[in-house]
Tab-separated table of C-alpha atoms and ligand atoms in Angstrom:
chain	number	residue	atom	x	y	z
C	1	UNK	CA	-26.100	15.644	9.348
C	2	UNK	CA	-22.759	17.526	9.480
C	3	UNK	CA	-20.778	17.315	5.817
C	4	UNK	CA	-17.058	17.171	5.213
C	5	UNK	CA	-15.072	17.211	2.632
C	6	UNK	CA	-12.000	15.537	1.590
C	7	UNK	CA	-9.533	14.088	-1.064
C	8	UNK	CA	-9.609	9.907	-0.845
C	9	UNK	CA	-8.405	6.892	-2.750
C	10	UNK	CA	-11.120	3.984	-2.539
C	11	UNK	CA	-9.713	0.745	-1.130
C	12	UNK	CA	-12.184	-1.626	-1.064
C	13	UNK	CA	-15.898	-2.166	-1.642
C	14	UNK	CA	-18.224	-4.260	-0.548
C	15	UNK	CA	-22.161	-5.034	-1.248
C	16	UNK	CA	-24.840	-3.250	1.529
C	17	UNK	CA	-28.367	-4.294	0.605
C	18	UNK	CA	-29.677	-4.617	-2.771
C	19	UNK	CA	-28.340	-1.591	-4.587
C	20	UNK	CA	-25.774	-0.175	-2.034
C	21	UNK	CA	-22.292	-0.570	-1.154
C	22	UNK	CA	-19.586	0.381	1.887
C	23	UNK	CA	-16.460	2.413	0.097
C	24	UNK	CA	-13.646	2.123	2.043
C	25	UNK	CA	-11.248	5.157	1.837
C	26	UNK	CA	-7.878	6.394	2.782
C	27	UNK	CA	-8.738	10.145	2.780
C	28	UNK	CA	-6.163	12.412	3.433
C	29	UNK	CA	-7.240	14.481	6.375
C	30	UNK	CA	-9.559	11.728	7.552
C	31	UNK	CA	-7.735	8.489	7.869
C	32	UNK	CA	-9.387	6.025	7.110
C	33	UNK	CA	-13.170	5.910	6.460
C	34	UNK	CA	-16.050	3.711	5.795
C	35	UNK	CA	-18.750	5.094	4.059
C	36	UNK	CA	-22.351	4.161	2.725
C	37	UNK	CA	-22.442	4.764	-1.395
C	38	UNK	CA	-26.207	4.603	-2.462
C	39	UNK	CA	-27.193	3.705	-5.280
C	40	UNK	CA	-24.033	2.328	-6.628
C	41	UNK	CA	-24.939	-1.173	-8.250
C	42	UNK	CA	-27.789	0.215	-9.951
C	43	UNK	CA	-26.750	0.546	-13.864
C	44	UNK	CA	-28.672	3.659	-13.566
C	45	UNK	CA	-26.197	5.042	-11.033
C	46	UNK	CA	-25.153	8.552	-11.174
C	47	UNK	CA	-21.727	7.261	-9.192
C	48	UNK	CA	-20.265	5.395	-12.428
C	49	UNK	CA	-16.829	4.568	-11.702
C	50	UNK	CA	-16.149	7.266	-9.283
C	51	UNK	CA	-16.308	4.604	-6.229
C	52	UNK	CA	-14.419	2.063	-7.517
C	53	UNK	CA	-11.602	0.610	-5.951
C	54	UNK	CA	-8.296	2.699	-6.866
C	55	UNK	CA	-9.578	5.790	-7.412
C	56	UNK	CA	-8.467	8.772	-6.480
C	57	UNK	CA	-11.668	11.375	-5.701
C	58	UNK	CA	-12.433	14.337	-4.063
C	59	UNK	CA	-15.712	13.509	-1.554
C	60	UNK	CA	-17.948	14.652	0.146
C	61	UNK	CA	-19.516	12.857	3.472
C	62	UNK	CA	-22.268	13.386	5.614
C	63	UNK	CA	-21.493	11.714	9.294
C	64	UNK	CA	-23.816	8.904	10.124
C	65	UNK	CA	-24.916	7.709	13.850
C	66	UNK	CA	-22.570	4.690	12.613
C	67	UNK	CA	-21.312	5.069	9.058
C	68	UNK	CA	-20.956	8.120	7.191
C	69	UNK	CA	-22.722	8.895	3.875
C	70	UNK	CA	-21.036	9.920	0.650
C	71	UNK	CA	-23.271	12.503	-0.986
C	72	UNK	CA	-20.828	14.098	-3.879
C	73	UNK	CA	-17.655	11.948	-5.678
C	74	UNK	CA	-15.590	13.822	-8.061
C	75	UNK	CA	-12.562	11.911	-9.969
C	76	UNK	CA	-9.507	13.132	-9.665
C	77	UNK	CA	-7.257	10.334	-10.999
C	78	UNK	CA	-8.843	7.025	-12.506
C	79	UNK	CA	-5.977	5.229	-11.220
C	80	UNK	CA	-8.028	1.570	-12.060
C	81	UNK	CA	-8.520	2.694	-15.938
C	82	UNK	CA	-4.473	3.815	-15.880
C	83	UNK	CA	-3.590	0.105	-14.298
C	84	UNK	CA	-6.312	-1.855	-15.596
C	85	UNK	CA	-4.159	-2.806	-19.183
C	86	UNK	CA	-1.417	-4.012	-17.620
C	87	UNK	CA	-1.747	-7.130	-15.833
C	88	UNK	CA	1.334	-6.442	-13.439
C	89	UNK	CA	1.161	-2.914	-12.786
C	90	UNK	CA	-2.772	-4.297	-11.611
C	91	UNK	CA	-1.999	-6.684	-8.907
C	92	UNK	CA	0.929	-4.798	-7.532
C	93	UNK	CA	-1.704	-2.166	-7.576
C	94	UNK	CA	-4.028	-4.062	-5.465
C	95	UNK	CA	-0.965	-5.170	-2.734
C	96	UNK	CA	-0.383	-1.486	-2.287
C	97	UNK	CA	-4.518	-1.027	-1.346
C	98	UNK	CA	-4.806	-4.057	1.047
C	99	UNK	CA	-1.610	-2.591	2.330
C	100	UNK	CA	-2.751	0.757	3.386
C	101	UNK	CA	-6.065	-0.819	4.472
C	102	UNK	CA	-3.859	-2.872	7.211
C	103	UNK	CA	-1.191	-0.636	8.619
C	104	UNK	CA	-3.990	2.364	8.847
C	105	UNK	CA	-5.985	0.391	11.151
C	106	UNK	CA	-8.161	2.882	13.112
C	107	UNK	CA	-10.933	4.997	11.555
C	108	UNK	CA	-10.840	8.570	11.216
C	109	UNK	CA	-7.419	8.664	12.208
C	110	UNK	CA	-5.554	11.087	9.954
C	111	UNK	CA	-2.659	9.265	8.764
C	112	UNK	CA	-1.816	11.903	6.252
C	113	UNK	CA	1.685	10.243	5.520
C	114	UNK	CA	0.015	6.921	4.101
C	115	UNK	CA	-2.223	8.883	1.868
C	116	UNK	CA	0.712	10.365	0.474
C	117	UNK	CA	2.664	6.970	-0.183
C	118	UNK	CA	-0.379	5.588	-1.713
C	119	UNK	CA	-1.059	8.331	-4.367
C	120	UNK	CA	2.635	8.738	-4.764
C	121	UNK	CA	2.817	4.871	-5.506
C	122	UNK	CA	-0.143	4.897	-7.736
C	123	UNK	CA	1.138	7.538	-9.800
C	124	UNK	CA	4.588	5.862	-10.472
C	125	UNK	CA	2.694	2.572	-10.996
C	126	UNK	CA	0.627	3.683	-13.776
C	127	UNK	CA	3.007	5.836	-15.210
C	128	UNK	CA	5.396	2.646	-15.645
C	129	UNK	CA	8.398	4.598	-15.343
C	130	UNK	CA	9.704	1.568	-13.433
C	131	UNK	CA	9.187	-1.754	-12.938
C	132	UNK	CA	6.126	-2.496	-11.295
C	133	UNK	CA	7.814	-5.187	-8.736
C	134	UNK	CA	10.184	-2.300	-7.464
C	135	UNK	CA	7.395	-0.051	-7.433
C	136	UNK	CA	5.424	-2.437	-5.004
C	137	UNK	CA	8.511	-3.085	-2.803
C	138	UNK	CA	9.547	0.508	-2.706
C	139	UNK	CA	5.899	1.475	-1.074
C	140	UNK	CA	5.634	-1.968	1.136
C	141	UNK	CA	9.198	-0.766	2.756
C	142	UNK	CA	8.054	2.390	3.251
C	143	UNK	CA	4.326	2.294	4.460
C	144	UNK	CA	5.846	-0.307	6.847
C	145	UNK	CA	8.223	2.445	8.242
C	146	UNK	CA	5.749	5.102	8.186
C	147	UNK	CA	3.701	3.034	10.334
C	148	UNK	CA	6.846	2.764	12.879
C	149	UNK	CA	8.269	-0.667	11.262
C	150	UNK	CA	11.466	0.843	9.332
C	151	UNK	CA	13.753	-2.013	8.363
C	152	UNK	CA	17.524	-1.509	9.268
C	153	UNK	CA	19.735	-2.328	6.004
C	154	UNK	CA	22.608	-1.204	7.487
C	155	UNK	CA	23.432	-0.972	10.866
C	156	UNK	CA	22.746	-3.924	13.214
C	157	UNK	CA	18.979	-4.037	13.878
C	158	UNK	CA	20.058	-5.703	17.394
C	159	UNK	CA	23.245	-3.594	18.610
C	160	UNK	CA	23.417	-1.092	16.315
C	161	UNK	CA	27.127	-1.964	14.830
C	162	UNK	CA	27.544	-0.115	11.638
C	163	UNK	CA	27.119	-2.376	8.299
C	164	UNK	CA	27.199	-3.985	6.059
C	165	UNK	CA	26.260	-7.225	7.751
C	166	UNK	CA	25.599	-10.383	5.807
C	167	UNK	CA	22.560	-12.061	7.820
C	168	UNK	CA	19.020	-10.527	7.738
C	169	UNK	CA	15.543	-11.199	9.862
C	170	UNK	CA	12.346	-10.269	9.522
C	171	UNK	CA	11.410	-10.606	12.789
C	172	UNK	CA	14.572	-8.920	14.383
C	173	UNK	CA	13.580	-5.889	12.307
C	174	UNK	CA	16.720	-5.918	9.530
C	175	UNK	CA	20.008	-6.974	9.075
C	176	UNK	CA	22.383	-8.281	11.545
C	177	UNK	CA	25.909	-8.563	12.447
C	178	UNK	CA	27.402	-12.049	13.182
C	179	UNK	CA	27.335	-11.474	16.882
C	180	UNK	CA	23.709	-11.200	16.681
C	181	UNK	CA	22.579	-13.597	13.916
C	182	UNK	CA	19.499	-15.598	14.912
C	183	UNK	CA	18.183	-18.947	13.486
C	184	UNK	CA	16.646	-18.705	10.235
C	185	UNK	CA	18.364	-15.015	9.702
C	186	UNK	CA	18.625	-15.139	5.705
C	187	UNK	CA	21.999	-14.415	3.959
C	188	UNK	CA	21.470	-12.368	1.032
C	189	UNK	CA	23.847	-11.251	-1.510
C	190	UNK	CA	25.627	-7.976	-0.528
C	191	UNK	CA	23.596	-6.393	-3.314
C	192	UNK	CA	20.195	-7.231	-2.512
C	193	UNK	CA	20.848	-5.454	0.404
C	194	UNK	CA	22.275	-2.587	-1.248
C	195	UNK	CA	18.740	-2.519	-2.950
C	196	UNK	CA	16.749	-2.675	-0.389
C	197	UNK	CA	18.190	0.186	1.234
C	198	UNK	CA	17.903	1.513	-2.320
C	199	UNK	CA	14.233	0.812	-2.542
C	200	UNK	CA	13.714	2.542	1.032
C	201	UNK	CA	15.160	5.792	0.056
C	202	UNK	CA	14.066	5.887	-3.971
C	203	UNK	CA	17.331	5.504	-5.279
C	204	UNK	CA	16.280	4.517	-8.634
C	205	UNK	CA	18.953	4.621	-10.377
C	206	UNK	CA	20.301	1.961	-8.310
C	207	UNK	CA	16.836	-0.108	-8.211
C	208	UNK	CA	16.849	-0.073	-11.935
C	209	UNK	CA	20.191	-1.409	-13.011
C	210	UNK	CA	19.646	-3.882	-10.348
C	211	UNK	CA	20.318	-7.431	-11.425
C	212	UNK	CA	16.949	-9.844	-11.695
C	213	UNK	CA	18.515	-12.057	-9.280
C	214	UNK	CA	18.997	-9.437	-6.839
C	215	UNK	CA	15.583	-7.486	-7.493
C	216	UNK	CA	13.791	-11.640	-7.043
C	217	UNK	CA	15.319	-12.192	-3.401
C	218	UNK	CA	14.832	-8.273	-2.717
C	219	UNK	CA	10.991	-9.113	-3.476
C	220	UNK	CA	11.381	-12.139	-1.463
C	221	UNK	CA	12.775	-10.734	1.514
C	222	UNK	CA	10.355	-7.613	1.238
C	223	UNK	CA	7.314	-10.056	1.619
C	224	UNK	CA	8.669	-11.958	4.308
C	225	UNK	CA	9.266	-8.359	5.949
C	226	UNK	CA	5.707	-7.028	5.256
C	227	UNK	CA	4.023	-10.568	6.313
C	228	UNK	CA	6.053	-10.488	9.687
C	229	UNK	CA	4.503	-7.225	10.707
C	230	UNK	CA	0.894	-7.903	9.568
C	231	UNK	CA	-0.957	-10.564	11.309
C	232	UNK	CA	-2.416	-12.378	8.426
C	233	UNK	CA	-0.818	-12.334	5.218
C	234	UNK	CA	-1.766	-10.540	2.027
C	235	UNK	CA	-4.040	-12.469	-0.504
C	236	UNK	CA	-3.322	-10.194	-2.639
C	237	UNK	CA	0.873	-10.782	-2.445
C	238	UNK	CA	-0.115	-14.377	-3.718
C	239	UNK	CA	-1.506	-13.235	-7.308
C	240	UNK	CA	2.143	-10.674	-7.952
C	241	UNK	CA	4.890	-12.767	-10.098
C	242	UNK	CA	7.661	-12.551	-8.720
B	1	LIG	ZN1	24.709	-6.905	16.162
């Protein structure tokens, strides 16, 4: 079987058979992969925590017929250990992983972009620099525009007439001027908005002396953003206080 090699962060796992498991990765020249882990569950396993979800590791994979096999895992950052003591910095964590799992939908893709976010994301979250709502929001706005969703905070998302507008839609792709407001367009303070652009471009200075009423219906507006552009919504969106 041909091997490769690449760098990965593990999204998800779930059982195969009595001892095995299917990794899920975001690698960074790969896309996204699925991969047999053998072994794993036993307490004997030479894998320890190398295949759990959130970390970072350098693999190696050996193509299958339908799933590849990974036959090396080296850490590279233990990104669960980092999060794991902090309760918030944890399920934010987990958002940004069923996030890249949804908007890099087809295997072996590359989708070198999204890897970036993701590690990039990881990092600041464990390194609690910043809060780890903002951090979250920050990497939901931009996966979403890396995978061709970029919000408009702004100009008009419908005719393009410079900002700032007051009303803002999910569904019409950002904010939008009076002319164009649709039903059930939101109507944000003029700061929130000023955030959100903030949070697009990592202006931090300006996300962290944001006011908690403005960072709460930033957050709010950010999931409504992120569920209109995924099918299903996140389970994971439900557990983050917000
Ligand atoms: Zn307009």
């Amino acid at each position: 079987m041909p091997l490769y090699r690449d760098e990965a962060v593990v999204l998800r796992t779930h059982k195969l058979g009595e001892a095995d498991r299917i990794i899920t990765l975001l690698t960074r020249q790969h896309g996204r992969v699925r991969a047999v882990a053998k072994g794993v569950r036993r307490t004997t396993s030479r894998w320890g925590s190398r295949l759990e979800p959130f970390t970072h590791v350098d693999v190696q994979l050996a193509e299958g017929r339908s799933l590849d096999v990974v036959t090396q895992a080296e850490t590279l950052t233990p990104f669960s250990s980092r999060l794991g003591d902090h309760y918030d910095r944890y399920t934010a964590g987990t958002v940004m992983l069923e996030t890249a799992e949804r908007l890099v939908t087809e295997e072996k893709q590359p989708a070198v972009q999204q890897f970036l976010l993701l590690v990039g994301g990881l990092r600041a979250m464990s390194a609690g620099e910043h809060r780890a709502g903002q951090v979250l929001d920050s990497y939901l706005l931009r996966s979403l525009a890396v995978a061709g969703y970029a919000p408009s905070f702004d100009h008009c998302a419908r005719c393009g007439s410079p900002g700032p507008h007051r009303w803002f839609s999910p569904a019409s792709g950002g904010v939008l001027c009076t002319d164009c407001r649709v039903p059930g367009s939101a109507g944000p303070a003029p700061e929130t908005l000023v955030l959100l652009s903030a949070l697009l471009t990592g202006e931090w200075a300006v996300v962290d002396g944001a006011d908690p009423r403005h960072r709460k219906e930033a957050s709010g507006l950010v999931a409504a953003y992120l569920a209109w552009h995924l099918e299903r919504g996140l389970r994971s969106l439900e557990h983050v206080e917000r």
